[in-house]
Short mmCIF file of C-alpha atoms in Angstrom, two decimals:
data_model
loop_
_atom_site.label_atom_id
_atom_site.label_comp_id
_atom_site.label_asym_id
_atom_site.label_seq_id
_atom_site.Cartn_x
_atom_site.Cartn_y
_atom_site.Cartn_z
CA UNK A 27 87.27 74.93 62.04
CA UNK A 28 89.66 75.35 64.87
CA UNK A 29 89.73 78.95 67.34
CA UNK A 30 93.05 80.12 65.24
CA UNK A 31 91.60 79.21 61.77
CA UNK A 32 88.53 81.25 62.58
CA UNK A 33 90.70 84.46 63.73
CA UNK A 34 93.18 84.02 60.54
CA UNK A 35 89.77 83.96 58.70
CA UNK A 36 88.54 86.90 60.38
CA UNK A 37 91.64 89.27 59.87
CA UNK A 38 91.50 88.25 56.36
CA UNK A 39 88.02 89.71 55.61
CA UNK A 40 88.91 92.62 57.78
CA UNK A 41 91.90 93.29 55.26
CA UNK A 42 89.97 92.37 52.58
CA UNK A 43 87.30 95.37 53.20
CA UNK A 44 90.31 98.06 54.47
CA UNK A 45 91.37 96.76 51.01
CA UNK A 46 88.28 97.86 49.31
CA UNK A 47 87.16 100.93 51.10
CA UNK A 48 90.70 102.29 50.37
CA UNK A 49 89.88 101.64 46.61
CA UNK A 50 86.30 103.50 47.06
CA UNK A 51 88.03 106.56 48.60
CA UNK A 52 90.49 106.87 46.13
CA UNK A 53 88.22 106.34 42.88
CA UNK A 54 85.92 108.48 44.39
CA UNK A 55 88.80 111.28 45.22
CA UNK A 56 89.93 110.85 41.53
CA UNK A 57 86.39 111.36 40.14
CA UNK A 58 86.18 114.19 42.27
CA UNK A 59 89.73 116.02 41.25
CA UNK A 60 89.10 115.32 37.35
CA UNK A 61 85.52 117.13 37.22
CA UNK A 62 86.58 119.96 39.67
CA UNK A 63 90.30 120.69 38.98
CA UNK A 64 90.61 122.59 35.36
CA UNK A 65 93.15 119.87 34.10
CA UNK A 66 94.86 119.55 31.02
CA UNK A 67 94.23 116.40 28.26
CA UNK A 68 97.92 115.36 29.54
CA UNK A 69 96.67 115.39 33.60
CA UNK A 70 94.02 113.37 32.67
CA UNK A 71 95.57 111.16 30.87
CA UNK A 72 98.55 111.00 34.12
CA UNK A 73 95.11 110.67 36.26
CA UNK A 74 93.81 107.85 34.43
CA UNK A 75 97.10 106.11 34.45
CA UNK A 76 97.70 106.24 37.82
CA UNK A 77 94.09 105.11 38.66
CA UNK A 78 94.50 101.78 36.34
CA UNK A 79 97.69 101.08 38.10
CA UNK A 80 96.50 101.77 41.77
CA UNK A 81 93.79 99.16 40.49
CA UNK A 82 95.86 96.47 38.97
CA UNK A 83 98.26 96.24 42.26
CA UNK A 84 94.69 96.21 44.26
CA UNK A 85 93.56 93.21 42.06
CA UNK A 86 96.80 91.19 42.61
CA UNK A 87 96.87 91.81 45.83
CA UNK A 88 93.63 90.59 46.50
CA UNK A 89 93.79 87.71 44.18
CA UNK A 90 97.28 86.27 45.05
CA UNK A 91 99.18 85.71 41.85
CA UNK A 92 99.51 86.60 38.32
CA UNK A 93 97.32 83.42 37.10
CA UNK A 94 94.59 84.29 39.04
CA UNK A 95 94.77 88.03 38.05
CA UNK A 96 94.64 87.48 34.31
CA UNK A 97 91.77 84.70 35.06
CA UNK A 98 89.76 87.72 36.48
CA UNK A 99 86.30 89.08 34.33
CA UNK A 100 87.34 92.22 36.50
CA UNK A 101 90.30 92.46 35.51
CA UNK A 102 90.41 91.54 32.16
CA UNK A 103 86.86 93.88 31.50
CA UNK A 104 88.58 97.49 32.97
CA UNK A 105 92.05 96.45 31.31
CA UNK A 106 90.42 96.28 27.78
CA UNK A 107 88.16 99.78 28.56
CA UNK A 108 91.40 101.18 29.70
CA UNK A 109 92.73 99.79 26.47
CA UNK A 110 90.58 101.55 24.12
CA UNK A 111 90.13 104.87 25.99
CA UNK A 112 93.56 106.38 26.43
CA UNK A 113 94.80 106.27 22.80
CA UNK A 114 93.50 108.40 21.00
CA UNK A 115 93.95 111.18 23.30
CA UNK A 116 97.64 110.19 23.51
CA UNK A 117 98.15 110.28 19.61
CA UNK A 118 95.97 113.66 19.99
CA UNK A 119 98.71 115.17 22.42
CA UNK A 120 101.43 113.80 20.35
CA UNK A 121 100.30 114.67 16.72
CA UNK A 122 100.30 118.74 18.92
CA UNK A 123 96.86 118.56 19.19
CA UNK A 124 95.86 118.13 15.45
CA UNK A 125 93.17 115.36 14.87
CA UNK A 126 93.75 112.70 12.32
CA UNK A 127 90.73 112.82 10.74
CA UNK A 128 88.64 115.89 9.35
CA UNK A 129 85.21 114.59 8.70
CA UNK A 130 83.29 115.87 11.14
CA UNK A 131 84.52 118.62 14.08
CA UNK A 132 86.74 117.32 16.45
CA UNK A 133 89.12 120.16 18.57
CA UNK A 134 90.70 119.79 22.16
CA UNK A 135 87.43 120.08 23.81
CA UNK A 136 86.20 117.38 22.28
CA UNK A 137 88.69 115.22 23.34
CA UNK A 138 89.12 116.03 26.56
CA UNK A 139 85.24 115.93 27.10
CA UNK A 140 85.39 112.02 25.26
CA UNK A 141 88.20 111.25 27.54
CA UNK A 142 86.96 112.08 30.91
CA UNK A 143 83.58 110.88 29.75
CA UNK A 144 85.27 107.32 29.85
CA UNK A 145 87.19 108.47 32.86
CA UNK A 146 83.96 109.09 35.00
CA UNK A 147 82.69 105.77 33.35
CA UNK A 148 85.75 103.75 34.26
CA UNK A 149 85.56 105.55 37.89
CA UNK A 150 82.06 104.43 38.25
CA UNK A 151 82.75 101.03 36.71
CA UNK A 152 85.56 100.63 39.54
CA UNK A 153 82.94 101.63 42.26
CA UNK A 154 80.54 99.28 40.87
CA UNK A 155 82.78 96.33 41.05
CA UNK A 156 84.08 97.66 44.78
CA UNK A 157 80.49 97.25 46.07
CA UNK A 158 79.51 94.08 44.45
CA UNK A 159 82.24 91.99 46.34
CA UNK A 160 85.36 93.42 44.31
CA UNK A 161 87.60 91.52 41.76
CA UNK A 162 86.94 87.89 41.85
CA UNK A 163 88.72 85.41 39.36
CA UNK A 164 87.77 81.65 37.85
CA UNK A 165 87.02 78.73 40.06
CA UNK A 166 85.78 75.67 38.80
CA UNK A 167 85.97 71.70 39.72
CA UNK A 168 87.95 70.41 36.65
CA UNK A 169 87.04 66.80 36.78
CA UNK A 170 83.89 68.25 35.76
CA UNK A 171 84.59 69.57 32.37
CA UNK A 172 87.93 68.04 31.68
CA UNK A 173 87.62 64.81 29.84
CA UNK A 174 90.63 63.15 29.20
CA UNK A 175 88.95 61.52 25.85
CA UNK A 176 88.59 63.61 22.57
CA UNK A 177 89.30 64.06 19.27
CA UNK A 178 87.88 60.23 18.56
CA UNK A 179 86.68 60.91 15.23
CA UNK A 180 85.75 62.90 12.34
CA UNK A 181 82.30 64.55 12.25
CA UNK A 182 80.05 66.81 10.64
CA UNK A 183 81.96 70.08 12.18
CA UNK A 184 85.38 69.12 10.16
CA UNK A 185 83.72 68.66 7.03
CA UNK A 186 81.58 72.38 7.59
CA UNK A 187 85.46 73.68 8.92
CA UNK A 188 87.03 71.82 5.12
CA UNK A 189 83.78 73.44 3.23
CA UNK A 190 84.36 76.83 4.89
CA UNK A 191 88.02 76.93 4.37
CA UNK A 192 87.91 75.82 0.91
CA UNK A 193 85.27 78.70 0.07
CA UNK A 194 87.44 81.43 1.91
CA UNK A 195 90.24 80.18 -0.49
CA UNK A 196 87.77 80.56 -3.17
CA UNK A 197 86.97 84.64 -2.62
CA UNK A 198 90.83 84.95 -2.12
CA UNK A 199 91.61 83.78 -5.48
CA UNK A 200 89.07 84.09 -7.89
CA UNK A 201 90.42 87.03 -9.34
CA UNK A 202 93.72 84.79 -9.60
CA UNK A 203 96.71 86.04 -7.94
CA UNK A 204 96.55 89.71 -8.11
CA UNK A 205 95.15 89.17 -4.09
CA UNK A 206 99.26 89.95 -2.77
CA UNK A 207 99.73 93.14 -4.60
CA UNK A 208 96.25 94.99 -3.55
CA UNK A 209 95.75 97.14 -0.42
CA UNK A 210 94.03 95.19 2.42
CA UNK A 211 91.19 97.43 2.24
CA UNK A 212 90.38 97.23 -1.43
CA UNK A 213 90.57 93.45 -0.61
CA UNK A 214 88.39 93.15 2.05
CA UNK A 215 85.68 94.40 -0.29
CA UNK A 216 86.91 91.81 -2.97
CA UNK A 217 86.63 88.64 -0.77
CA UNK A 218 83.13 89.86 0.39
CA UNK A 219 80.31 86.78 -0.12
CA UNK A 220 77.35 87.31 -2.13
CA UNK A 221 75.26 85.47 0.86
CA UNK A 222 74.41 88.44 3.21
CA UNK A 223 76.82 88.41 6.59
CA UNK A 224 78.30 84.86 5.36
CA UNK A 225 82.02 86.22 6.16
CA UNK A 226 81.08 87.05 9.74
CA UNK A 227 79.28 83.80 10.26
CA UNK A 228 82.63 82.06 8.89
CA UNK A 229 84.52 83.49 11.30
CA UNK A 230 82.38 83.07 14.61
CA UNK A 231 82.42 79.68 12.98
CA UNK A 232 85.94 79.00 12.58
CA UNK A 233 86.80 80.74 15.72
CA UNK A 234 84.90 78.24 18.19
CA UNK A 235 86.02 74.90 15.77
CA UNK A 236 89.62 75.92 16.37
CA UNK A 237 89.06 77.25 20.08
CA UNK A 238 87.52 73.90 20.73
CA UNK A 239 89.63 71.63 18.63
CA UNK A 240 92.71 73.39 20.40
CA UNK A 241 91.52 73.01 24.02
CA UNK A 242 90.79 68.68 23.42
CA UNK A 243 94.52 69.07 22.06
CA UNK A 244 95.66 71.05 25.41
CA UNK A 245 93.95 68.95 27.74
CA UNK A 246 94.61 65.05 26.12
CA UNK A 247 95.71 62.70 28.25
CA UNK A 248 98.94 61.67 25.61
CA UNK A 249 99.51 58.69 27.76
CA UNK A 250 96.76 56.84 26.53
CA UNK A 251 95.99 58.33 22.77
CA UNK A 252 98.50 59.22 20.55
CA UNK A 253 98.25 61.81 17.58
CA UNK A 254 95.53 61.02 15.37
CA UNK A 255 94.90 61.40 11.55
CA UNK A 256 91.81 64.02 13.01
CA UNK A 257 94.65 66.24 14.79
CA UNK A 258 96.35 66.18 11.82
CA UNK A 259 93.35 67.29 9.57
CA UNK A 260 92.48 70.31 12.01
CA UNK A 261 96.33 71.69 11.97
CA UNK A 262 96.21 72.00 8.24
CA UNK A 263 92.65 73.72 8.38
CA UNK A 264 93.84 75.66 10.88
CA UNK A 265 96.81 76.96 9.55
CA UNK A 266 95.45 77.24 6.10
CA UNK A 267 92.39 79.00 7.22
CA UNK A 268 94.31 81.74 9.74
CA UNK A 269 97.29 82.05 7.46
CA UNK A 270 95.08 83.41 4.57
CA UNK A 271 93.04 85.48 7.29
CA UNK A 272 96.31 87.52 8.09
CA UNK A 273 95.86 89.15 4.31
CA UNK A 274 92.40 90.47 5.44
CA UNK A 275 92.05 90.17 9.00
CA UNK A 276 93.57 90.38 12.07
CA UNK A 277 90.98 91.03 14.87
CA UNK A 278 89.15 87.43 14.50
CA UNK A 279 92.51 85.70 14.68
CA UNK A 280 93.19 88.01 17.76
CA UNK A 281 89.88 86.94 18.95
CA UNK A 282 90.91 83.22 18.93
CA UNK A 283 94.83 84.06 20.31
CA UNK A 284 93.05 85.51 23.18
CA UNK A 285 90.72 82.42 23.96
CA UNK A 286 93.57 80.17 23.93
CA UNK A 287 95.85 82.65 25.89
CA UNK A 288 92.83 81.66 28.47
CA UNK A 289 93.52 77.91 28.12
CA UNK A 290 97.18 78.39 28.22
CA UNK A 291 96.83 80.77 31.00
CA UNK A 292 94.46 78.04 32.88
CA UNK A 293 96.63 75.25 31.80
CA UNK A 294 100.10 76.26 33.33
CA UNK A 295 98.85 76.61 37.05
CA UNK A 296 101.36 79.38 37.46
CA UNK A 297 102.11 82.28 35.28
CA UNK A 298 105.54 84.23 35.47
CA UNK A 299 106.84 87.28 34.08
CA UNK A 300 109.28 85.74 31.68
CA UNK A 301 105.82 84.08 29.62
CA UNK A 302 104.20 87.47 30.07
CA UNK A 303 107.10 89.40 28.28
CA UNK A 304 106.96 86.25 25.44
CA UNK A 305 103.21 87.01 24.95
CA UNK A 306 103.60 90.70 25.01
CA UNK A 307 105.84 90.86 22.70
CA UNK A 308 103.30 88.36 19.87
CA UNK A 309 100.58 90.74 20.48
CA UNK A 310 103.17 93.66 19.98
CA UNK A 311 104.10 92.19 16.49
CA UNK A 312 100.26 91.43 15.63
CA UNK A 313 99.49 94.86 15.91
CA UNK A 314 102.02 96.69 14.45
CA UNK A 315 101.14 94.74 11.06
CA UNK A 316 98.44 97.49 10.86
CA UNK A 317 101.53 99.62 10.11
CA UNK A 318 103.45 97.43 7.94
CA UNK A 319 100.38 96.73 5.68
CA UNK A 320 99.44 100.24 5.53
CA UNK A 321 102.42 100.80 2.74
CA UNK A 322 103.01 104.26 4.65
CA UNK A 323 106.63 105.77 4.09
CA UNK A 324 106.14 107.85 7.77
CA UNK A 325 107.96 106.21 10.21
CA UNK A 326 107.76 108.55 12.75
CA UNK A 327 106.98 107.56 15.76
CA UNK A 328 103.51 109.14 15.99
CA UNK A 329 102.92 107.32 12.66
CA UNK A 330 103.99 103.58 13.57
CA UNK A 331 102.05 104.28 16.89
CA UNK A 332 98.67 105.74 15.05
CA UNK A 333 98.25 102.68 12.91
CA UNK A 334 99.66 99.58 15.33
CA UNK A 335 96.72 101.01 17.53
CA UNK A 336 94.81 101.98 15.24
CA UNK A 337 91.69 99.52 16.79
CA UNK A 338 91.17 101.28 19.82
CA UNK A 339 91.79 104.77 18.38
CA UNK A 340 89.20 104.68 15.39
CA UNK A 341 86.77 103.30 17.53
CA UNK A 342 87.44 106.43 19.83
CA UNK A 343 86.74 108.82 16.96
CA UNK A 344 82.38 107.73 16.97
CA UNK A 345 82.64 108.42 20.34
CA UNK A 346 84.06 111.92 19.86
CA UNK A 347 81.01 112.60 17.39
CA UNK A 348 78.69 111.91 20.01
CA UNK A 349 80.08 113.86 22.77
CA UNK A 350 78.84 116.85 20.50
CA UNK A 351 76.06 115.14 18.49
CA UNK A 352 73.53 113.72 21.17
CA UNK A 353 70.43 115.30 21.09
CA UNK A 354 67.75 112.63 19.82
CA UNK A 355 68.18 110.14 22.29
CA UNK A 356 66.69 106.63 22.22
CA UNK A 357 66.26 106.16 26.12
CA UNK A 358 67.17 102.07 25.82
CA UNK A 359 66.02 101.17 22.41
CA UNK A 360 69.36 99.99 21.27
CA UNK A 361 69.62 97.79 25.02
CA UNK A 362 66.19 96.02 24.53
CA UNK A 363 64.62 96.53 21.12
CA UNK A 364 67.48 96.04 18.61
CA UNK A 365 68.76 92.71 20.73
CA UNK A 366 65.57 91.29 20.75
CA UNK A 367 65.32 91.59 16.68
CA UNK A 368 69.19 91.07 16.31
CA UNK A 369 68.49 87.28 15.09
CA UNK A 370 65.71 87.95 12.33
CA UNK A 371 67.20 88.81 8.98
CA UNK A 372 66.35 91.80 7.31
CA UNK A 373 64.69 89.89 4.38
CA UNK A 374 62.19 88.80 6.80
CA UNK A 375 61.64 92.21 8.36
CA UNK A 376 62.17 94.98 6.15
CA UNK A 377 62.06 97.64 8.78
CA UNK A 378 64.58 96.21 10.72
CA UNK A 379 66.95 99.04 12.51
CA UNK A 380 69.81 99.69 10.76
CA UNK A 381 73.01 99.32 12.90
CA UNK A 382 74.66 101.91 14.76
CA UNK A 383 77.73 101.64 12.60
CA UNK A 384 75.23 102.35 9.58
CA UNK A 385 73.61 105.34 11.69
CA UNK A 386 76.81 106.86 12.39
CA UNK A 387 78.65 106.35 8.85
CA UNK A 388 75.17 108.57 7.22
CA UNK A 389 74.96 110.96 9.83
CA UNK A 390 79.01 111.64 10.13
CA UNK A 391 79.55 111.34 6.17
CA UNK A 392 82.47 109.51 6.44
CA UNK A 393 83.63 107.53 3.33
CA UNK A 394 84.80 104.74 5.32
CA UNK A 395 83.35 102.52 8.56
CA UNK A 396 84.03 102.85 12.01
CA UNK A 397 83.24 100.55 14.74
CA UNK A 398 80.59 101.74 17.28
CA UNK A 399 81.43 100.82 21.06
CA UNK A 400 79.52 100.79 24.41
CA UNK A 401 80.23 104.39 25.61
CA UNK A 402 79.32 105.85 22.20
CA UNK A 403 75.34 103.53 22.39
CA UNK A 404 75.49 104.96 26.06
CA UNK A 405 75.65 108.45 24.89
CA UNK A 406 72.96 108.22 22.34
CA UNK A 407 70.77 106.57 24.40
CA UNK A 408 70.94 108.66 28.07
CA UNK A 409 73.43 111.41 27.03
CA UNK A 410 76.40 112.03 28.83
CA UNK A 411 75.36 112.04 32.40
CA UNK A 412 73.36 108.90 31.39
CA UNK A 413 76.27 107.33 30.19
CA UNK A 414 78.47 107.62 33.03
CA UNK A 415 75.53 105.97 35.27
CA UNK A 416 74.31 102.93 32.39
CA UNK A 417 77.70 101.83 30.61
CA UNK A 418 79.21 100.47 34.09
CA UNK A 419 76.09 98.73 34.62
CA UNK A 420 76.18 97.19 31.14
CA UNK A 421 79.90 95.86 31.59
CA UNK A 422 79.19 94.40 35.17
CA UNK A 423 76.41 92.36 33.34
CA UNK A 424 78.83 90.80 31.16
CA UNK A 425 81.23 90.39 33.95
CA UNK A 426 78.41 88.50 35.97
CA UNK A 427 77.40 87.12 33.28
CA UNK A 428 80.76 85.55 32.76
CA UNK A 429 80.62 83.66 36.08
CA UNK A 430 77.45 82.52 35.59
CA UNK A 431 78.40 80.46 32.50
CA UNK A 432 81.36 79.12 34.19
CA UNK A 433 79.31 77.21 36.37
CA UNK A 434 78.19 75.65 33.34
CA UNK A 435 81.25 75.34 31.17
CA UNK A 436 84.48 77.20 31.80
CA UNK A 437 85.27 77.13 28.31
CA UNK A 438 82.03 79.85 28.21
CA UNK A 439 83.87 81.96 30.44
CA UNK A 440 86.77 82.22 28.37
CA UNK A 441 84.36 82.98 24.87
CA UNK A 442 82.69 85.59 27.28
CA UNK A 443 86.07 86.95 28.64
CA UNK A 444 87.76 87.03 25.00
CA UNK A 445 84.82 88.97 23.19
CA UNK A 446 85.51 91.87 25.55
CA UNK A 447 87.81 93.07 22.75
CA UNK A 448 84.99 92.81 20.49
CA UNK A 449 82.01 94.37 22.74
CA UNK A 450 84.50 97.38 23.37
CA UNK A 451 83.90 98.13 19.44
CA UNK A 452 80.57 96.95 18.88
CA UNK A 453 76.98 97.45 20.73
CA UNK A 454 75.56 95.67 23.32
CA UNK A 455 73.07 93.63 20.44
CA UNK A 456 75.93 92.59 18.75
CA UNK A 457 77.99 91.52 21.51
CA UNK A 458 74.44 89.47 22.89
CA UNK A 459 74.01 87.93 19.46
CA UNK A 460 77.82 87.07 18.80
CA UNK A 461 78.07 85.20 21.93
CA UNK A 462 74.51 83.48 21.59
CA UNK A 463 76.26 82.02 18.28
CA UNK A 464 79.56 81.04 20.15
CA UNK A 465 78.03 79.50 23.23
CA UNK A 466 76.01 77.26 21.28
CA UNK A 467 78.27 76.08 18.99
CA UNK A 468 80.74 75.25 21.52
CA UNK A 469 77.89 73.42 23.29
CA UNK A 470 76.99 71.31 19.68
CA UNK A 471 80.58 70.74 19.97
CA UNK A 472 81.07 69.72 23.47
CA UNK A 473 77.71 67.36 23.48
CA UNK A 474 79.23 65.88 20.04
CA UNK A 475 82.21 64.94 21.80
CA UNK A 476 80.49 63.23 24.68
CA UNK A 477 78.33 61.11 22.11
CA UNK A 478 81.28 59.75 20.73
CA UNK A 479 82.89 59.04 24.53
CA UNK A 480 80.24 57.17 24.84
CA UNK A 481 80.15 55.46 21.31
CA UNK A 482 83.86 54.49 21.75
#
């Protein structure tokens, strides 16, 4: 390394850490003004906006491009928190501060309590990330994992993928046709298996088949294969499978659009506005089917924005029951206990824990479910001051954890990144479990694929 490459190098880490110590003193400044200035819901809110912003032009700054900015487990972990903690105060403000749902006590104090809670969380999060070596984003050495050969032949996962879809078609119809006149809700319950947890399993299942079929379609060398019978057989499972979803379902299939938004992301080398408007605007129209398939005749503006995002609001409304309803905690139970007994079924032990959706839908009395998510286990574990201090710590896990596995595989890093929508309204046993199931699967997969390399 030559005298000038050394300086250059130098001046770099020196911006690099004026770069990061400016992001301390502001978060911390922020943290400060929200839990000593009396603000309003609608300051907070401005607050918390400001702060995601201030962080997103930090994160492309110090990662260089777009590409490398949505290829960031820092990035994409606080945009998804962000996600799911400002609605619901914004509907709040906008409905003139009359909560949507009556259940159980929610009034402006609750909600500006819930939202500053994940304020102070998000703050803390921020600071976290600062002093572990700030945002990084994916690196790995693709003639590692890339193999040019795949998709050689048919095995044992297409005919599980052909079963699978073929029973899904079988809970859709077997009260005939009547399936495209009922309310998705009523429907869910009608396509429910007998076998305990079999529609979950289907999904995880179908969700890493297509995510992995899809990236051996991405990344074939077409030079030297050309479309197979195989590719042919996965498109119509996949399109029969997802189509049919869409009656029921929306969050796996955004679960799987977000993997592959990954591989697209990964694939392109360069990423420009003009693709980021084109995907905005699909994950636009996928959530404002909520509204469509509600068969509301509002269409107000607080009404078509209530239900299109509806998945980070409802999820919002456990934590606002919490923030009031706290007072048994479980000091780490939930963390430790309930992930280590996650993968026995409850036919096999009886006094299993029931799961924090369960605990919250008896002790709330609502008549219908509600997601749980990491801020609302936080508070019923450590309470609120607890929270602010343990939830950071428990999304910089999965961040790290993230990187870890891409040393492995990077397709890992992408399962890891694109279940952040789904830890964000579930618990941290859940989340441990769901990705034990993916990882694995994708690994059976993978190894599969090599055999047949090697058989070819």
């Amino acid at each position: 390394m030559t005298f000038q490459e050394k300086k250059e190098n130098r001046e770099s880490d020196n911006q690099s850490k004026k770069k990061t110590f400016l992001m301390i003193f502001i978060n911390v400044f922020f943290m400060l003004v929200a839990n000593v200035v009396h603000l309003s819901i609608v300051h907070l809110l401005l607050l918390f906006l400001i702060s995601y912003f201030i962080f997103l032009f930090y994160s492309y700054k110090s990662l260089g491009n777009l590409r490398n900015l949505f290829l960031s487990a820092e990035f994409i972990f606080v945009s998804v928190f962000f996600i799911y903690a400002v609605p619901n105060a914004f509907i709040y403000v906008l409905d003139g501060y009359v909560p949507r749902i009556s259940y159980f006590f929610i009034d402006y104090s609750t909600v500006f309590k819930t939202l500053l809670l994940y304020f102070n969380i998000y703050t803390v999060l921020l600071l976290t990330i600062m002093f572990t070596g700030g945002v990084h984003s994916l690196k790995y050495d693709e003639s590692k994992f890339k193999n040019k050969k795949t998709l050689i032949s048919f095995d044992l996962f297409d005919l599980i993928a052909f079963v699978l879809t073929a029973y899904f078609y079988y809970l859709n119809f077997r009260n005939g046709f009547s399936i495209f006149g009922q309310f998705f809700q009523d429907l869910r319950q009608n396509i429910q298996s007998s076998v305990h947890n079999l529609n979950n399993y289907m999904y995880l299942y179908m969700i890493i088949y297509c995510y992995i079929n899809l990236y051996k379609i991405v990344y074939k060398d077409r030079t030297k294969q050309k479309f197979t019978y195989k590719e042919l057989f996965f498109l119509i499972i996949l399109v029969a499978f997802w189509s049919l979803s869409l009656l029921t379902d929306r969050r796996n299939l955004f679960t799987l659009i977000i993997f592959l938004v990954f591989l697209f992301f990964d694939k392109l080398k360069k990423i420009n506005f003009k693709k980021l408007l084109i995907l905005g605007l699909c994950i636009i129209s996928l959530m404002s089917m909520s509204y469509f398939r509600s068969g509301t005749n509002r269409r107000d503006i607080n009404n078509v924005l209530f239900l299109s995002l509806g998945e980070f609001i409802f999820v919002n409304y456990v934590s606002e029951y919490y923030i009031n309803n706290c007072e048994d905690l479980y000091y780490g139970r939930t963390y430790v206990f309930d992930t280590m007994v996650s993968v026995i079924p409850r036919r096999f032990y009886p006094n299993k824990p029931e799961t924090l959706s369960v605990k919250f839908w008896r002790e709330a009395k609502t008549n219908v479910g509600y997601a749980f998510n990491p801020v609302a286990e936080g508070l019923i574990n450590f309470g609120v001051k607890g929270a602010v201090l343990i939830v950071p710590f428990v999304i910089l896990f999965f961040i790290k954890m993230a990187y870890w596995f891409s040393k492995k595989n990077f397709l890992y890093y992408f399962i890891i990144c694109g279940e952040s929508i789904n830890f964000y309204r579930g618990t941290f046993s859940s989340t441990i479990f769901t990705l034990v199931v993916m990882i694995v699967l994708a690994k059976l997969m993978l190894f599969n694929n090599k055999i047949n390399n090697k058989l070819d």
